[in-house]
PDB file of C-alpha atoms in Angstrom:
ATOM      1  CA  MET A 171     141.876  80.843 -55.380  1.00  0.00           C
ATOM      2  CA  GLU A 172     144.230  77.634 -53.657  1.00  0.00           C
ATOM      3  CA  LYS A 173     142.278  75.429 -51.394  1.00  0.00           C
ATOM      4  CA  HIS A 174     142.854  77.105 -48.049  1.00  0.00           C
ATOM      5  CA  SER A 175     144.466  74.442 -45.285  1.00  0.00           C
ATOM      6  CA  ARG A 176     143.055  77.398 -42.714  1.00  0.00           C
ATOM      7  CA  PRO A 177     139.652  77.858 -41.935  1.00  0.00           C
ATOM      8  CA  LEU A 178     138.140  80.561 -44.673  1.00  0.00           C
ATOM      9  CA  ARG A 179     138.797  83.940 -43.773  1.00  0.00           C
ATOM     10  CA  ILE A 180     135.652  86.048 -44.075  1.00  0.00           C
ATOM     11  CA  LEU A 181     135.362  89.759 -43.481  1.00  0.00           C
ATOM     12  CA  THR A 182     132.099  91.091 -42.469  1.00  0.00           C
ATOM     13  CA  ILE A 183     131.880  95.855 -43.066  1.00  0.00           C
ATOM     14  CA  ASP A 184     128.299  96.389 -41.177  1.00  0.00           C
ATOM     15  CA  ASP A 185     128.257  99.112 -38.456  1.00  0.00           C
ATOM     16  CA  GLU A 186     125.216  96.774 -36.919  1.00  0.00           C
ATOM     17  CA  GLU A 187     127.121  95.339 -34.237  1.00  0.00           C
ATOM     18  CA  GLN A 188     124.370  93.236 -33.570  1.00  0.00           C
ATOM     19  CA  ILE A 189     125.057  91.789 -37.354  1.00  0.00           C
ATOM     20  CA  GLN A 190     128.412  91.622 -36.802  1.00  0.00           C
ATOM     21  CA  TYR A 191     127.540  89.670 -33.199  1.00  0.00           C
ATOM     22  CA  ALA A 192     125.584  87.212 -35.125  1.00  0.00           C
ATOM     23  CA  LEU A 193     127.174  86.333 -38.730  1.00  0.00           C
ATOM     24  CA  LYS A 194     130.575  85.812 -36.169  1.00  0.00           C
ATOM     25  CA  ALA A 195     128.181  83.247 -34.964  1.00  0.00           C
ATOM     26  CA  VAL A 196     127.550  81.333 -37.773  1.00  0.00           C
ATOM     27  CA  PHE A 197     130.397  81.318 -39.563  1.00  0.00           C
ATOM     28  CA  GLU A 198     132.287  79.876 -36.222  1.00  0.00           C
ATOM     29  CA  CYS A 199     128.974  77.173 -36.586  1.00  0.00           C
ATOM     30  CA  GLN A 200     131.152  76.526 -40.077  1.00  0.00           C
ATOM     31  CA  GLY A 201     134.612  76.122 -39.474  1.00  0.00           C
ATOM     32  CA  TRP A 202     134.937  79.717 -41.349  1.00  0.00           C
ATOM     33  CA  GLU A 203     137.207  82.439 -39.359  1.00  0.00           C
ATOM     34  CA  ALA A 204     135.399  85.878 -38.773  1.00  0.00           C
ATOM     35  CA  ILE A 205     136.636  88.563 -38.783  1.00  0.00           C
ATOM     36  CA  SER A 206     134.545  92.238 -37.451  1.00  0.00           C
ATOM     37  CA  ALA A 207     134.654  95.911 -39.402  1.00  0.00           C
ATOM     38  CA  GLY A 208     132.564  98.892 -38.654  1.00  0.00           C
ATOM     39  CA  ASP A 209     133.213 101.004 -41.730  1.00  0.00           C
ATOM     40  CA  VAL A 210     134.768 101.289 -44.906  1.00  0.00           C
ATOM     41  CA  GLU A 211     138.448 102.435 -43.689  1.00  0.00           C
ATOM     42  CA  GLU A 212     138.173 100.058 -41.180  1.00  0.00           C
ATOM     43  CA  GLY A 213     137.287  97.279 -43.188  1.00  0.00           C
ATOM     44  CA  LEU A 214     139.978  98.243 -45.751  1.00  0.00           C
ATOM     45  CA  ARG A 215     143.118  98.175 -42.821  1.00  0.00           C
ATOM     46  CA  LYS A 216     141.377  94.940 -41.462  1.00  0.00           C
ATOM     47  CA  PHE A 217     142.254  93.478 -44.622  1.00  0.00           C
ATOM     48  CA  ARG A 218     144.489  94.456 -45.980  1.00  0.00           C
ATOM     49  CA  GLN A 219     146.088  92.447 -42.836  1.00  0.00           C
ATOM     50  CA  HIS A 220     144.090  89.301 -42.899  1.00  0.00           C
ATOM     51  CA  ARG A 221     143.373  88.802 -46.537  1.00  0.00           C
ATOM     52  CA  PRO A 222     140.241  87.644 -46.097  1.00  0.00           C
ATOM     53  CA  ASP A 223     138.624  85.031 -48.563  1.00  0.00           C
ATOM     54  CA  LEU A 224     135.481  86.390 -49.357  1.00  0.00           C
ATOM     55  CA  VAL A 225     133.947  89.737 -47.462  1.00  0.00           C
ATOM     56  CA  VAL A 226     130.142  90.719 -46.935  1.00  0.00           C
ATOM     57  CA  MET A 227     129.155  94.572 -47.244  1.00  0.00           C
ATOM     58  CA  ASP A 228     126.897  96.534 -45.468  1.00  0.00           C
ATOM     59  CA  TYR A 229     124.940  98.759 -48.035  1.00  0.00           C
ATOM     60  CA  HIS A 230     124.362 102.197 -45.817  1.00  0.00           C
ATOM     61  CA  LEU A 231     127.151 102.923 -44.081  1.00  0.00           C
ATOM     62  CA  PRO A 232     128.924 105.643 -42.443  1.00  0.00           C
ATOM     63  CA  LYS A 233     130.203 107.680 -43.746  1.00  0.00           C
ATOM     64  CA  ILE A 234     132.035 106.020 -46.460  1.00  0.00           C
ATOM     65  CA  ASN A 235     128.730 103.622 -48.959  1.00  0.00           C
ATOM     66  CA  GLY A 236     128.629 100.064 -49.763  1.00  0.00           C
ATOM     67  CA  VAL A 237     129.041 101.601 -53.636  1.00  0.00           C
ATOM     68  CA  LYS A 238     132.281 103.501 -53.222  1.00  0.00           C
ATOM     69  CA  GLY A 239     133.568 101.217 -51.074  1.00  0.00           C
ATOM     70  CA  VAL A 240     132.963  98.064 -53.134  1.00  0.00           C
ATOM     71  CA  ARG A 241     134.894 100.417 -55.768  1.00  0.00           C
ATOM     72  CA  MET A 242     138.340 100.931 -53.040  1.00  0.00           C
ATOM     73  CA  LEU A 243     138.276  97.436 -52.038  1.00  0.00           C
ATOM     74  CA  ARG A 244     138.703  96.457 -55.362  1.00  0.00           C
ATOM     75  CA  LYS A 245     141.245  98.743 -55.983  1.00  0.00           C
ATOM     76  CA  GLU A 246     142.800  96.482 -53.301  1.00  0.00           C
ATOM     77  CA  ASN A 247     141.249  92.948 -54.816  1.00  0.00           C
ATOM     78  CA  THR A 248     139.535  92.572 -58.218  1.00  0.00           C
ATOM     79  CA  ARG A 249     138.829  88.351 -57.560  1.00  0.00           C
ATOM     80  CA  VAL A 250     137.696  88.093 -54.269  1.00  0.00           C
ATOM     81  CA  PRO A 251     133.958  87.429 -53.427  1.00  0.00           C
ATOM     82  CA  LEU A 252     132.637  91.048 -51.959  1.00  0.00           C
ATOM     83  CA  LEU A 253     128.468  89.924 -50.885  1.00  0.00           C
ATOM     84  CA  VAL A 254     126.318  93.352 -50.932  1.00  0.00           C
ATOM     85  CA  PHE A 255     123.758  93.145 -48.109  1.00  0.00           C
ATOM     86  CA  THR A 256     120.647  95.583 -48.601  1.00  0.00           C
ATOM     87  CA  VAL A 257     117.385  96.520 -47.962  1.00  0.00           C
ATOM     88  CA  GLU A 258     117.007  98.263 -51.082  1.00  0.00           C
ATOM     89  CA  ASP A 259     115.181  95.775 -53.429  1.00  0.00           C
ATOM     90  CA  ASN A 260     116.304  98.751 -55.963  1.00  0.00           C
ATOM     91  CA  GLN A 261     117.861  97.245 -59.896  1.00  0.00           C
ATOM     92  CA  GLU A 262     118.714 100.545 -59.961  1.00  0.00           C
ATOM     93  CA  VAL A 263     121.085 100.151 -56.536  1.00  0.00           C
ATOM     94  CA  ALA A 264     122.316  97.058 -57.131  1.00  0.00           C
ATOM     95  CA  ASP A 265     123.298  97.939 -60.734  1.00  0.00           C
ATOM     96  CA  ALA A 266     125.116 100.216 -59.040  1.00  0.00           C
ATOM     97  CA  PHE A 267     127.114  97.760 -56.814  1.00  0.00           C
ATOM     98  CA  LEU A 268     127.802  95.343 -59.610  1.00  0.00           C
ATOM     99  CA  GLU A 269     129.008  98.312 -61.758  1.00  0.00           C
ATOM    100  CA  ALA A 270     131.803  99.336 -59.344  1.00  0.00           C
ATOM    101  CA  GLY A 271     132.606  95.769 -58.416  1.00  0.00           C
ATOM    102  CA  ALA A 272     129.995  93.856 -55.992  1.00  0.00           C
ATOM    103  CA  THR A 273     129.245  89.419 -56.651  1.00  0.00           C
ATOM    104  CA  ASP A 274     125.793  89.395 -55.319  1.00  0.00           C
ATOM    105  CA  PHE A 275     123.398  90.678 -52.956  1.00  0.00           C
ATOM    106  CA  ILE A 276     122.190  89.064 -49.493  1.00  0.00           C
ATOM    107  CA  LEU A 277     118.647  90.861 -48.796  1.00  0.00           C
ATOM    108  CA  LYS A 278     118.608  91.528 -45.490  1.00  0.00           C
ATOM    109  CA  PRO A 279     116.589  90.477 -42.605  1.00  0.00           C
ATOM    110  CA  VAL A 280     119.516  87.641 -43.390  1.00  0.00           C
ATOM    111  CA  LYS A 281     118.448  84.229 -42.762  1.00  0.00           C
ATOM    112  CA  ALA A 282     121.716  82.184 -42.064  1.00  0.00           C
ATOM    113  CA  LEU A 283     120.855  79.476 -44.756  1.00  0.00           C
ATOM    114  CA  ASP A 284     120.557  81.862 -47.067  1.00  0.00           C
ATOM    115  CA  ILE A 285     123.952  83.134 -46.682  1.00  0.00           C
ATOM    116  CA  ILE A 286     126.150  80.668 -45.952  1.00  0.00           C
ATOM    117  CA  SER A 287     124.412  78.903 -49.453  1.00  0.00           C
ATOM    118  CA  ARG A 288     125.649  82.114 -51.040  1.00  0.00           C
ATOM    119  CA  ILE A 289     129.080  82.102 -49.614  1.00  0.00           C
ATOM    120  CA  LYS A 290     129.651  78.702 -50.158  1.00  0.00           C
ATOM    121  CA  LEU A 291     128.434  79.165 -53.899  1.00  0.00           C
ATOM    122  CA  HIS A 292     130.320  82.298 -54.138  1.00  0.00           C
ATOM    123  CA  ILE A 293     134.197  80.721 -52.789  1.00  0.00           C
ATOM    124  CA  ARG A 294     132.796  76.689 -55.566  1.00  0.00           C
ATOM    125  CA  LEU A 295     132.883  79.776 -58.282  1.00  0.00           C
ATOM    126  CA  MET A 296     136.131  81.382 -57.677  1.00  0.00           C
ATOM    127  CA  GLU A 297     137.884  77.419 -57.148  1.00  0.00           C
ATOM    128  CA  SER A 298     136.713  76.918 -59.741  1.00  0.00           C
ATOM    129  CA  ARG A 299     139.019  77.008 -63.242  1.00  0.00           C
ATOM    130  CA  GLN A 300     137.300  80.043 -65.451  1.00  0.00           C
ATOM    131  CA  GLY A 301     135.514  81.305 -62.018  1.00  0.00           C
ATOM    132  CA  ASN A 302     137.618  84.381 -61.546  1.00  0.00           C
ATOM    133  CA  GLU A 303     137.532  85.824 -65.585  1.00  0.00           C
ATOM    134  CA  GLU A 304     135.763  88.446 -66.162  1.00  0.00           C
ATOM    135  CA  LEU A 305     134.459  89.371 -69.259  1.00  0.00           C
ATOM    136  CA  ALA A 306     132.283  92.719 -69.097  1.00  0.00           C
ATOM    137  CA  LYS A 307     132.218  94.885 -65.683  1.00  0.00           C
ATOM    138  CA  GLY A 308     129.968  93.485 -63.082  1.00  0.00           C
ATOM    139  CA  ILE A 309     129.805  90.106 -65.276  1.00  0.00           C
ATOM    140  CA  GLY A 310     132.275  86.416 -64.687  1.00  0.00           C
ATOM    141  CA  ARG A 311     132.565  83.870 -66.659  1.00  0.00           C
ATOM    142  CA  GLY A 312     132.115  81.450 -63.708  1.00  0.00           C
ATOM    143  CA  THR A 313     128.379  83.155 -62.756  1.00  0.00           C
ATOM    144  CA  LEU A 314     127.444  82.970 -67.187  1.00  0.00           C
ATOM    145  CA  GLU A 315     127.829  79.282 -66.759  1.00  0.00           C
ATOM    146  CA  LEU A 316     125.800  79.350 -64.134  1.00  0.00           C
ATOM    147  CA  ILE A 317     123.309  80.380 -65.308  1.00  0.00           C
ATOM    148  CA  VAL A 318     123.697  79.012 -68.876  1.00  0.00           C
ATOM    149  CA  GLY A 319     124.125  75.722 -67.117  1.00  0.00           C
ATOM    150  CA  CYS A 320     120.510  76.070 -65.415  1.00  0.00           C
ATOM    151  CA  LEU A 321     118.602  77.388 -69.439  1.00  0.00           C
ATOM    152  CA  LYS A 322     120.625  74.784 -70.607  1.00  0.00           C
ATOM    153  CA  LYS A 323     118.637  72.029 -69.074  1.00  0.00           C
ATOM    154  CA  ALA A 324     115.249  73.974 -69.118  1.00  0.00           C
ATOM    155  CA  ARG A 325     112.428  72.752 -71.459  1.00  0.00           C
ATOM    156  CA  ASP A 326     110.018  75.820 -71.287  1.00  0.00           C
ATOM    157  CA  PRO A 327     111.347  79.403 -70.370  1.00  0.00           C
ATOM    158  CA  LEU A 328     112.053  80.779 -67.087  1.00  0.00           C
ATOM    159  CA  PRO A 329     111.576  83.853 -65.375  1.00  0.00           C
ATOM    160  CA  VAL A 330     114.136  85.304 -63.135  1.00  0.00           C
ATOM    161  CA  GLU A 331     112.659  84.440 -59.916  1.00  0.00           C
ATOM    162  CA  THR A 332     112.934  81.025 -61.003  1.00  0.00           C
ATOM    163  CA  ILE A 333     116.812  80.962 -62.242  1.00  0.00           C
ATOM    164  CA  ALA A 334     118.111  82.420 -59.456  1.00  0.00           C
ATOM    165  CA  GLU A 335     116.784  79.860 -56.636  1.00  0.00           C
ATOM    166  CA  GLU A 336     117.539  77.091 -59.533  1.00  0.00           C
ATOM    167  CA  THR A 337     121.452  78.858 -59.456  1.00  0.00           C
ATOM    168  CA  GLY A 338     121.586  80.556 -55.586  1.00  0.00           C
ATOM    169  CA  LEU A 339     122.140  83.513 -56.950  1.00  0.00           C
ATOM    170  CA  ALA A 340     120.010  86.527 -56.317  1.00  0.00           C
ATOM    171  CA  TYR A 341     118.044  88.676 -57.797  1.00  0.00           C
ATOM    172  CA  GLN A 342     119.465  91.845 -58.823  1.00  0.00           C
ATOM    173  CA  THR A 343     122.748  90.216 -60.049  1.00  0.00           C
ATOM    174  CA  THR A 344     120.360  87.331 -62.164  1.00  0.00           C
ATOM    175  CA  TYR A 345     118.889  90.058 -63.239  1.00  0.00           C
ATOM    176  CA  ARG A 346     121.816  92.017 -64.689  1.00  0.00           C
ATOM    177  CA  TYR A 347     123.244  88.537 -66.033  1.00  0.00           C
ATOM    178  CA  LEU A 348     120.252  88.267 -68.057  1.00  0.00           C
ATOM    179  CA  GLN A 349     120.244  91.644 -69.802  1.00  0.00           C
ATOM    180  CA  TYR A 350     123.852  91.000 -70.681  1.00  0.00           C
ATOM    181  CA  MET A 351     122.637  87.905 -72.260  1.00  0.00           C
ATOM    182  CA  ALA A 352     119.535  89.103 -74.227  1.00  0.00           C
ATOM    183  CA  ALA A 353     122.482  92.268 -75.850  1.00  0.00           C
ATOM    184  CA  ASN A 354     124.641  89.619 -76.922  1.00  0.00           C
ATOM    185  CA  ASP A 355     122.159  87.675 -78.682  1.00  0.00           C
ATOM    186  CA  MET A 356     122.894  84.674 -75.700  1.00  0.00           C
ATOM    187  CA  VAL A 357     118.769  83.969 -74.832  1.00  0.00           C
ATOM    188  CA  GLU A 358     115.293  85.124 -76.405  1.00  0.00           C
ATOM    189  CA  VAL A 359     113.081  86.680 -73.761  1.00  0.00           C
ATOM    190  CA  SER A 360     109.346  86.577 -74.111  1.00  0.00           C
ATOM    191  CA  GLN A 361     107.176  88.513 -72.446  1.00  0.00           C
ATOM    192  CA  LYS A 362     103.367  86.843 -70.848  1.00  0.00           C
ATOM    193  CA  TYR A 363     101.001  89.091 -68.757  1.00  0.00           C
ATOM    194  CA  GLY A 364      99.318  88.706 -66.314  1.00  0.00           C
ATOM    195  CA  LYS A 365      96.153  88.998 -64.328  1.00  0.00           C
ATOM    196  CA  ILE A 366      97.308  92.681 -63.574  1.00  0.00           C
ATOM    197  CA  GLY A 367      98.733  93.631 -67.237  1.00  0.00           C
ATOM    198  CA  ARG A 368     101.660  94.363 -65.503  1.00  0.00           C
ATOM    199  CA  PRO A 369     104.376  91.527 -68.167  1.00  0.00           C
ATOM    200  CA  LYS A 370     106.395  88.865 -66.419  1.00  0.00           C
ATOM    201  CA  GLN A 371     109.773  88.306 -68.796  1.00  0.00           C
ATOM    202  CA  LYS A 372     111.048  85.198 -69.963  1.00  0.00           C
ATOM    203  CA  TYR A 373     114.551  83.770 -70.301  1.00  0.00           C
ATOM    204  CA  ARG A 374     115.504  80.409 -72.870  1.00  0.00           C
ATOM    205  CA  LEU A 375     118.896  80.382 -74.738  1.00  0.00           C
ATOM    206  CA  THR A 376     118.941  80.691 -78.632  1.00  0.00           C
ATOM    207  CA  GLY A 377     120.111  78.383 -81.276  1.00  0.00           C
ATOM    208  CA  THR A 378     123.851  79.040 -80.890  1.00  0.00           C
ATOM    209  CA  MET A 379     124.011  78.279 -76.850  1.00  0.00           C
ATOM    210  CA  GLU A 380     121.681  75.245 -76.487  1.00  0.00           C
TER     211      GLU A 380
END
């Protein structure tokens, strides 16, 4: 992505007018240009017309849901950061979105500081030299290197929550990348059982990654 002489342009696809209005106010306070659409079909038309730098899309949309919407947008552009709003704290839903081509997640209710920091993070990743390269379905090099960098700085194994907080990524995205890293022997996974007996997984880089 080239650095812009114009303001950052963000397309929001959400059928709730109050959310569109609130996000427009947040984005314009940052000096960003806000474009809104109420469903996927309108979003596709505005995407083609305005060529936004980043897209924010809801999960629950009329006619065409968010997962299908992500797939349709990815046919238009494989690189633009695509952040998904969801109230679903469900890794299966997250995996479906990442398989479809989503970049990251923002949980509702939306917090202004959270979405601003998430947008800035993904624009920085896109502007980095290798930020666009996809290593596997739903796994980008720039995001992977962000997680590797976090683990390199840690003395002890880290849980998903800490890695997500340190990197600025959503929990679901962080977990997905860590599963990819574990499958490719990039991290070691340890389990610690808490008081209620549910294991808490922690991650550290393998010797070849340190």
